[in-house]
GROMACS .gro file of N, CA, C and O in nm:
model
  288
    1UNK      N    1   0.086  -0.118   0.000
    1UNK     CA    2   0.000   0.000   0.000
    1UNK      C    3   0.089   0.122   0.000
    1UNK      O    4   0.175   0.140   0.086
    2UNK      N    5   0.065   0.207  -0.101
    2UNK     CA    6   0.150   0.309  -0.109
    2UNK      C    7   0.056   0.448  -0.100
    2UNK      O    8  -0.046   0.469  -0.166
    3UNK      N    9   0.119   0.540   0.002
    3UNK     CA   10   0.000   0.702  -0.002
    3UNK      C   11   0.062   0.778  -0.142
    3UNK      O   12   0.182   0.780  -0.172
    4UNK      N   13  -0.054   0.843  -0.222
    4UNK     CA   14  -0.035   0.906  -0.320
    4UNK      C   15  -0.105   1.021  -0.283
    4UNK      O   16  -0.214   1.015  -0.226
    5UNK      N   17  -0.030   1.159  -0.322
    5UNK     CA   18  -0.113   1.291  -0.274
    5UNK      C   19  -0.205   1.280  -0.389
    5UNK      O   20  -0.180   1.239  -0.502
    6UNK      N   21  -0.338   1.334  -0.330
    6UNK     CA   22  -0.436   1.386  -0.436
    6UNK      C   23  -0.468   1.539  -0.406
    6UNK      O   24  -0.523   1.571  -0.301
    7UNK      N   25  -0.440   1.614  -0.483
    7UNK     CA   26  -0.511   1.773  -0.466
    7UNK      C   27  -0.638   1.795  -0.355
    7UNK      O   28  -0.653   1.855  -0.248
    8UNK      N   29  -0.744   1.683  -0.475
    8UNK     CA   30  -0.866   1.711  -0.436
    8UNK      C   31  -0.929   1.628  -0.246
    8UNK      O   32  -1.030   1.657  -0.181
    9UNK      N   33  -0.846   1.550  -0.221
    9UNK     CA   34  -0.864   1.476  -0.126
    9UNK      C   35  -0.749   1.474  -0.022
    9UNK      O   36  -0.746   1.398   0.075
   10UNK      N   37  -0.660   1.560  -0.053
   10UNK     CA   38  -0.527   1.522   0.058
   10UNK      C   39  -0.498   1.368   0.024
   10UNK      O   40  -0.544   1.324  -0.081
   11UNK      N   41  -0.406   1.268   0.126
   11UNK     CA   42  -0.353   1.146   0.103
   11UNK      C   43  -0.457   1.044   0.050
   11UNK      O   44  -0.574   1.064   0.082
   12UNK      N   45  -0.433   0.952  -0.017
   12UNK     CA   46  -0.534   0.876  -0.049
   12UNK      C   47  -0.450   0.703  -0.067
   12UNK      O   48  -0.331   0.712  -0.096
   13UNK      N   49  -0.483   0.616  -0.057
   13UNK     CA   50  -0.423   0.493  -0.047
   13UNK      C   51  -0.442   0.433  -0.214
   13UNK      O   52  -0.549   0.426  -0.273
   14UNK      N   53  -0.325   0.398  -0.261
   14UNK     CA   54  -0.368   0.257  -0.363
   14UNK      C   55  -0.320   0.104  -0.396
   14UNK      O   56  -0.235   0.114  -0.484
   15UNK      N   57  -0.330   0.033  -0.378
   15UNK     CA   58  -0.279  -0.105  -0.369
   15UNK      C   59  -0.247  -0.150  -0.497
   15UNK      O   60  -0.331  -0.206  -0.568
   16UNK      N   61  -0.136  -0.130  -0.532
   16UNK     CA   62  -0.140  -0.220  -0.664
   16UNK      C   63  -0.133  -0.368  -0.710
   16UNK      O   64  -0.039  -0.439  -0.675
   17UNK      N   65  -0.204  -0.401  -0.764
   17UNK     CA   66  -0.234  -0.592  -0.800
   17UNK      C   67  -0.238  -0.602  -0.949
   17UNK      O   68  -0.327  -0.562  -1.025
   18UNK      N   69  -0.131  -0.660  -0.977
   18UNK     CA   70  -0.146  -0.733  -1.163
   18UNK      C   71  -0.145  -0.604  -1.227
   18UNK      O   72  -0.065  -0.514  -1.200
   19UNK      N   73  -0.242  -0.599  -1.317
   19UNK     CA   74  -0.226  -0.504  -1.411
   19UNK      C   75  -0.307  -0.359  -1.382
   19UNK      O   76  -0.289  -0.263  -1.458
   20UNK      N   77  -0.385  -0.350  -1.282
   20UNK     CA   78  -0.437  -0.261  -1.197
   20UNK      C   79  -0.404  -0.184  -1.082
   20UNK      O   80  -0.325  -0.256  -1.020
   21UNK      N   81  -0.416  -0.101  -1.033
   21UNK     CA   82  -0.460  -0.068  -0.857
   21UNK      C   83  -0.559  -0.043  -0.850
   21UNK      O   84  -0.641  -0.026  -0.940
   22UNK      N   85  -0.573  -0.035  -0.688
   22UNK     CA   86  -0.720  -0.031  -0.633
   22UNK      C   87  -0.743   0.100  -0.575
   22UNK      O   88  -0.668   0.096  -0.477
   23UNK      N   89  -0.801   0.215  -0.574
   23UNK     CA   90  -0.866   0.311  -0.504
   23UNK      C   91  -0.949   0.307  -0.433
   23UNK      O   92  -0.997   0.195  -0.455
   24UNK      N   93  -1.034   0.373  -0.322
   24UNK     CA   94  -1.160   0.410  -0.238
   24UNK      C   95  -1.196   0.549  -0.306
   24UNK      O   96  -1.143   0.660  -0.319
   25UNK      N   97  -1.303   0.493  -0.340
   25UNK     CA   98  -1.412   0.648  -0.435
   25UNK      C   99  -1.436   0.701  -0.285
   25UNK      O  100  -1.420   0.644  -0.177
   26UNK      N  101  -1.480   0.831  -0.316
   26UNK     CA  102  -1.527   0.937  -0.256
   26UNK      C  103  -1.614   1.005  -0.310
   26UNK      O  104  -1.651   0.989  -0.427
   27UNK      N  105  -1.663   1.098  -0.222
   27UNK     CA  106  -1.786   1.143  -0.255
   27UNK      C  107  -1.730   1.246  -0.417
   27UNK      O  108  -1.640   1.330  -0.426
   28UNK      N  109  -1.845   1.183  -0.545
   28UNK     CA  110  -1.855   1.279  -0.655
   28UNK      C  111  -1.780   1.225  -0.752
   28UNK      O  112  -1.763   1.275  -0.864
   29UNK      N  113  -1.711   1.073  -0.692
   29UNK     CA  114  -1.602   1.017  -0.805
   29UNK      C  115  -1.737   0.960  -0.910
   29UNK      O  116  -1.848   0.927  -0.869
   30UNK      N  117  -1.701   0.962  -1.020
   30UNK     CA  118  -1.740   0.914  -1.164
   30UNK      C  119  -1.667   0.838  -1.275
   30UNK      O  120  -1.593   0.922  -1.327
   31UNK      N  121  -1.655   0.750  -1.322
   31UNK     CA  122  -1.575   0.696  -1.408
   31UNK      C  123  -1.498   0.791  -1.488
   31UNK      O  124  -1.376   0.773  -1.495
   32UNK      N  125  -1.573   0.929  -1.575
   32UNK     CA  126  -1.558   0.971  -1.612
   32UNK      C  127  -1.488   1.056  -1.570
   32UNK      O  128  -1.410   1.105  -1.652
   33UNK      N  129  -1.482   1.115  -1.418
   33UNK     CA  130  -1.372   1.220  -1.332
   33UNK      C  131  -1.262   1.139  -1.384
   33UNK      O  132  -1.171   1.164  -1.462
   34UNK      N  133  -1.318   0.972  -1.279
   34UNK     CA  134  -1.155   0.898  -1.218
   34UNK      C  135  -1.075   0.858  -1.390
   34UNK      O  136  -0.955   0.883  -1.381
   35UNK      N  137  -1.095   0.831  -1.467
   35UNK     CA  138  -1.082   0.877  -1.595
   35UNK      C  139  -0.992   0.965  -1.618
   35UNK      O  140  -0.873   0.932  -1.618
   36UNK      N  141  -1.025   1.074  -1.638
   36UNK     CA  142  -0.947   1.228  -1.633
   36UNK      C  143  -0.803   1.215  -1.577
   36UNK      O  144  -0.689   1.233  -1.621
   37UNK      N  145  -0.860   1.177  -1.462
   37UNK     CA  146  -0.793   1.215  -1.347
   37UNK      C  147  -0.632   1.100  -1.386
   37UNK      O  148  -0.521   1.134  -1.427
   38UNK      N  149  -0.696   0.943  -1.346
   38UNK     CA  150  -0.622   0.867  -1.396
   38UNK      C  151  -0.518   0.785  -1.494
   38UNK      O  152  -0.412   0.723  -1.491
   39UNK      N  153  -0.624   0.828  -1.583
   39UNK     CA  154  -0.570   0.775  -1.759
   39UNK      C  155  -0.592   0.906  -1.821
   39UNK      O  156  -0.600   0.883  -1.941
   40UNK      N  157  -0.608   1.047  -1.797
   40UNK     CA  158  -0.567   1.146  -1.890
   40UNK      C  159  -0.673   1.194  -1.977
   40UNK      O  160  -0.673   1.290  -2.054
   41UNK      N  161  -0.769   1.103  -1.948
   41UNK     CA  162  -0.927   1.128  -2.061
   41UNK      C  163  -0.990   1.090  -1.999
   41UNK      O  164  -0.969   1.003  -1.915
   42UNK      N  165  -1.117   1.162  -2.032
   42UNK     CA  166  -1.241   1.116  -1.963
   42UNK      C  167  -1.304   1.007  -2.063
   42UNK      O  168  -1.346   0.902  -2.014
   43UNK      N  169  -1.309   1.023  -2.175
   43UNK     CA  170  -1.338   0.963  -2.247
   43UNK      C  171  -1.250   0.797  -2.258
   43UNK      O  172  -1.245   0.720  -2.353
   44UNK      N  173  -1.192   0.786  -2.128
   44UNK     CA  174  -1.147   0.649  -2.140
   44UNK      C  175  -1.217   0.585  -2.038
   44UNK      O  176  -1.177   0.471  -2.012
   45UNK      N  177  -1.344   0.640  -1.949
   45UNK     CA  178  -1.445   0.594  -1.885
   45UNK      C  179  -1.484   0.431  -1.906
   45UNK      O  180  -1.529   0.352  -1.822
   46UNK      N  181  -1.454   0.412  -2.030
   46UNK     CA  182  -1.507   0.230  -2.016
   46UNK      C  183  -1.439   0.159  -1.984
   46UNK      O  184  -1.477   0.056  -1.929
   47UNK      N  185  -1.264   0.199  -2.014
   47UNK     CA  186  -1.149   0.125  -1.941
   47UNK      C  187  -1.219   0.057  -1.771
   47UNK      O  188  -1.232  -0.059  -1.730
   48UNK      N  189  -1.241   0.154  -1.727
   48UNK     CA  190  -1.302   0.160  -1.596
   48UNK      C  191  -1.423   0.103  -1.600
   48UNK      O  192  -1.437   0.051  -1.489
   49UNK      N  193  -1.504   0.086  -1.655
   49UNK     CA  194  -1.648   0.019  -1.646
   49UNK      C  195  -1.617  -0.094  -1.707
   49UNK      O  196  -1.713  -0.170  -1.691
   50UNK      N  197  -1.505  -0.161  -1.788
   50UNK     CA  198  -1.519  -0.274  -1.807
   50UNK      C  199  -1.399  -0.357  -1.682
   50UNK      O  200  -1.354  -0.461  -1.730
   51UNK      N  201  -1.353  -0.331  -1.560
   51UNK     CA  202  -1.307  -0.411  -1.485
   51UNK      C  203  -1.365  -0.374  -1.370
   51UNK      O  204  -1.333  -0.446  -1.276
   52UNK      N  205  -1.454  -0.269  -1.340
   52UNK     CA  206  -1.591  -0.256  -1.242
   52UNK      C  207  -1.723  -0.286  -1.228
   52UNK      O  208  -1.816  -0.225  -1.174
   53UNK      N  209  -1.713  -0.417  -1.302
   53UNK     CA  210  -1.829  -0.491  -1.311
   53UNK      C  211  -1.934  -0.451  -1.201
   53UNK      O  212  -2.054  -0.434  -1.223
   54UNK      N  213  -1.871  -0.438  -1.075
   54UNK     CA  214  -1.957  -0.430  -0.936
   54UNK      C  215  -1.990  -0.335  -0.889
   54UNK      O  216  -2.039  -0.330  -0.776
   55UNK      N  217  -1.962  -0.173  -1.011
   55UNK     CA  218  -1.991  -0.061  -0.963
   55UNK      C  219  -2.146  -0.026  -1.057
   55UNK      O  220  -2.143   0.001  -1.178
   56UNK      N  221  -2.302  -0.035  -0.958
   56UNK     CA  222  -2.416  -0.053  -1.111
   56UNK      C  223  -2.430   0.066  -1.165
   56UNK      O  224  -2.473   0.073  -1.280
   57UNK      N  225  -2.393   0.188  -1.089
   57UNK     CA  226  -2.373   0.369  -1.184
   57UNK      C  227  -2.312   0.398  -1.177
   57UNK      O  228  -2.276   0.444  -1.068
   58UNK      N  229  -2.220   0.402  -1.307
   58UNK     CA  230  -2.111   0.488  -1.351
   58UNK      C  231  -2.071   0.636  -1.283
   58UNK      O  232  -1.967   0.672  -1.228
   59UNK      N  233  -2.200   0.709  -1.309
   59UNK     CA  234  -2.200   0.783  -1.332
   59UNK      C  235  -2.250   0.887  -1.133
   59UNK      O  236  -2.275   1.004  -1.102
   60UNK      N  237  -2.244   0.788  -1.077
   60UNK     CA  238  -2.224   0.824  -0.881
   60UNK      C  239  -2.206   0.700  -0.821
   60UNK      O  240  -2.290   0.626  -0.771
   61UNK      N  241  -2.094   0.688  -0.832
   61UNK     CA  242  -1.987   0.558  -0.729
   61UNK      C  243  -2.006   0.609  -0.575
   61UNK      O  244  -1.980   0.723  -0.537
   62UNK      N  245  -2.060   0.491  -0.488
   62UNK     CA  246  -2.055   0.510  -0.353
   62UNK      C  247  -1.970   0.563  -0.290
   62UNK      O  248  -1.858   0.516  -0.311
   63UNK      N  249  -1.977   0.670  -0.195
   63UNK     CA  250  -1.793   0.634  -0.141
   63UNK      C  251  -1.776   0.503  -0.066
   63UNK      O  252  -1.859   0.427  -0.017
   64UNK      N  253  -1.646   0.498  -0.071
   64UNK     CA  254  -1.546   0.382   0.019
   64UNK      C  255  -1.589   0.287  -0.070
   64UNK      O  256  -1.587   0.180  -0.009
   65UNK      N  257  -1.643   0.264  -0.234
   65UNK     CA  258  -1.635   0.163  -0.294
   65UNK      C  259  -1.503   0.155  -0.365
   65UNK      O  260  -1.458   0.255  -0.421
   66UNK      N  261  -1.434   0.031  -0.367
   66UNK     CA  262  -1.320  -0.035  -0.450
   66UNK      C  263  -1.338  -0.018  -0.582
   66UNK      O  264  -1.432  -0.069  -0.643
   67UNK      N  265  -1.228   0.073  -0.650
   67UNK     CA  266  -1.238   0.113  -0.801
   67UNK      C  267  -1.090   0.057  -0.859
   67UNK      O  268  -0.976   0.100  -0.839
   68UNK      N  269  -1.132  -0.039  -0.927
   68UNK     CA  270  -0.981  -0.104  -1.024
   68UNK      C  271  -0.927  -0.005  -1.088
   68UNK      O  272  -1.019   0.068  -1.125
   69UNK      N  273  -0.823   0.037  -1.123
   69UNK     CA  274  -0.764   0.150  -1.216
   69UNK      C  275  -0.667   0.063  -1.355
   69UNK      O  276  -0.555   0.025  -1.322
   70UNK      N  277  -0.695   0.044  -1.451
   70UNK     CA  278  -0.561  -0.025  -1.489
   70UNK      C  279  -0.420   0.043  -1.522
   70UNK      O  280  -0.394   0.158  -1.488
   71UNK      N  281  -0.370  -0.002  -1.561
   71UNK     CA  282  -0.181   0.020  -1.593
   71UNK      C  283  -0.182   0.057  -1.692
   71UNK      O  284  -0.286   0.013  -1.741
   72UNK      N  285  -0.116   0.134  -1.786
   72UNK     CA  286  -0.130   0.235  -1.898
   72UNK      C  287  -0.234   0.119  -2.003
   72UNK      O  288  -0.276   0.155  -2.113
   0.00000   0.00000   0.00000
């Protein structure tokens, strides 16, 4: 587990596994933010919806739900 600063959140945790890491959404995350934010486009939103099978709206992720990120 490694802390990564985030602007918007102060410290935030991510675990990396295989070809992914793992995040905790917070309040207002969206595929489409964590997107942006992550991989540089929002428009790479499905990257993210296709290894978050377990998240059912895209588009308002619970907080403290587990969000896969993948590796470039």
């Amino acid at each position: 587990i490694q802390p990564i600063d985030s602007s918007r959140f102060g410290f935030i945790y991510q675990i990396q596994i295989g070809s992914y890491f793992t995040i905790i959404a917070e309040d207002g995350d969206s595929f489409e933010f964590l997107a942006a934010r992550h991989l540089n486009s929002p428009q790479m939103y499905w990257k993210l919806a296709d290894i978050n099978t377990h998240v059912p709206f895209p588009d308002f992720i619970e907080a403290g739900t587990s969000i896969r990120i993948p590796l470039a």
